[in-house]
């Protein structure tokens, strides 16, 4: 379940970032602070994006920063970050990015059902609107939990 990947304090609202790199570091912060990923993992996310381009921008206004588990994914987890101002990642089709879902997976399969739930949410206009209007991260987590039970 997706909600099990999202730890306490892993949803950040109204975050300020001046560029895509800063956005990634800020999105990673809750996972770093809760020891779900290492600094090396976050650096690898940025390095891969620099080398391969903005492949992590997976849909309109949405980025899914991640890296291979061997670079320091200590626990499968996800943070949700909503930027107060969208930033350019260099993806002409889907820029600018406002929502970052920073993913850490310890293997290549155990997180797939949660990822399927995340894809459903990314297509849910009500959810995206909630990301923009929520004042409390608990509202977002409650919405996700409710979606999982229905």
C-alpha positions as MATLAB code, in Angstrom:
seq = 'XXXXXXXXXXXXXXXXXXXXXXXXXXXXXXXXXXXXXXXXXXXXXXXXXXXXXXXXXXXXXXXXXXXXXXXXXXXXXXXXXXXXXXXXXXXXXXXXXXXXXXXXXXXXXXXXXXXXXXXXXXXXXXXXXXXXXXXXXXXXXXXXXXXXXX';
ca = [
       0.000    0.000    0.000;
       1.153    3.472   -0.873;
       0.346    4.988    2.520;
       2.777    2.561    4.192;
       5.630    4.029    2.127;
       4.833    7.570    3.260;
       6.250    8.127    6.713;
       5.412   10.807    9.238;
       6.617   14.214    8.072;
       7.164   12.909    4.523;
       4.607   15.265    2.998;
       5.883   18.801    2.475;
       3.649   21.644    1.340;
       4.459   25.067   -0.061;
       8.186   24.351   -0.476;
      10.413   26.932   -2.124;
      13.010   25.831   -4.669;
      14.785   27.952   -7.247;
      15.744   25.179   -9.672;
      15.251   21.474  -10.338;
      18.329   20.410   -8.395;
      17.268   22.263   -5.259;
      13.766   20.808   -5.664;
      15.201   17.285   -5.633;
      17.304   17.951   -2.527;
      14.310   19.412   -0.708;
      12.078   16.506   -1.757;
      14.696   14.073   -0.419;
      15.035   15.811    2.949;
      12.309   13.873    4.838;
      13.751   10.544    3.671;
      17.279   11.585    4.634;
      16.149   12.773    8.069;
      14.308    9.524    8.750;
      17.240    7.407    7.515;
      15.318    5.892    4.585;
      18.025    6.942    2.102;
      21.650    8.009    2.261;
      23.242   11.210    0.973;
      24.869    9.063   -1.708;
      21.417    8.020   -2.942;
      20.278   11.633   -3.304;
      23.520   12.569   -5.073;
      22.980    9.668   -7.485;
      19.459   10.904   -8.296;
      20.882   14.305   -9.232;
      23.829   12.804  -11.133;
      21.583   10.549  -13.226;
      19.270   13.462  -14.041;
      22.267   15.522  -15.160;
      23.620   12.694  -17.310;
      20.403   11.396  -18.856;
      18.165   14.442  -18.818;
      14.823   14.976  -17.120;
      13.566   11.378  -17.397;
      12.160   11.715  -13.884;
       9.504   14.160  -15.114;
       6.924   11.469  -15.786;
       3.719   13.464  -16.314;
       2.487   17.034  -16.610;
       3.951   18.954  -13.628;
       5.051   15.724  -11.881;
       8.552   14.375  -11.158;
       9.446   11.016   -9.642;
      13.069   11.339   -8.470;
      14.650    7.941   -7.763;
      17.855    5.957   -8.247;
      18.908    2.304   -8.197;
      18.647    0.831   -4.695;
      22.332   -0.048   -4.447;
      23.204    3.644   -4.127;
      21.692    3.927   -0.676;
      17.996    3.071   -0.541;
      17.840    1.878    3.056;
      14.064    1.399    3.220;
      11.302    1.568    0.643;
       9.652    4.933    1.124;
       8.126    7.942   -0.578;
       7.990   11.650    0.130;
       5.532   14.064   -1.434;
       6.677   17.630   -2.019;
       4.512   20.442   -3.359;
       6.469   23.454   -4.576;
       5.063   26.942   -4.030;
       6.375   27.898   -7.488;
       6.874   25.418  -10.317;
      10.415   24.886  -11.624;
      11.784   23.876  -15.013;
      13.423   20.462  -15.269;
      14.105   20.660  -18.994;
      11.264   18.370  -20.057;
       9.454   20.259  -22.797;
       6.358   18.053  -22.709;
       5.739   18.133  -18.943;
       7.466   21.202  -17.463;
       7.198   23.062  -15.215;
       7.184   20.685  -12.233;
       5.174   21.467   -9.136;
       4.840   18.021   -7.518;
       7.736   15.740   -6.590;
       7.254   12.166   -5.418;
      10.714   11.133   -4.188;
      10.937    7.336   -4.255;
      13.279    4.981   -2.485;
      12.943    1.271   -3.261;
      15.139   -1.432   -1.772;
      14.484   -3.854   -4.636;
      12.876   -3.840   -8.051;
       9.519   -5.428   -7.185;
       8.226   -4.902   -3.640;
       7.068   -1.320   -4.269;
       5.234   -1.956   -7.561;
       1.697   -2.155   -6.146;
       2.270    1.103   -4.260;
       3.574    2.647   -7.466;
       0.381    1.575   -9.239;
      -1.592    3.404   -6.531;
       0.604    6.456   -7.049;
      -0.115    6.438  -10.785;
      -3.849    6.407   -9.995;
      -3.380    9.440   -7.752;
      -1.377   11.307  -10.381;
      -4.356   10.978  -12.716;
      -6.820   12.109  -10.036;
      -7.639   15.810  -10.478;
      -9.177   15.935   -6.987;
      -5.918   14.701   -5.480;
      -3.820   17.211   -7.417;
      -6.180   19.988   -6.360;
      -5.876   18.808   -2.755;
      -2.090   19.059   -3.024;
      -2.499   22.705   -4.029;
      -5.054   23.666   -1.388;
      -4.152   21.618    1.692;
      -2.762   23.408    4.686;
      -2.007   20.191    6.572;
      -0.120   17.180    5.252;
      -2.469   14.917    7.221;
      -5.277   15.814    4.776;
      -3.238   14.355    1.934;
      -2.330   11.196    3.809;
      -5.972   10.726    4.836;
      -7.040   11.060    1.193;
      -4.510    8.397    0.160;
      -5.610    6.026    2.919;
      -9.246    6.537    1.952;
      -8.436    5.771   -1.685;
      -6.756    2.528   -0.648;
      -9.783    1.303    1.270;
     -12.290    2.045   -1.496;
];
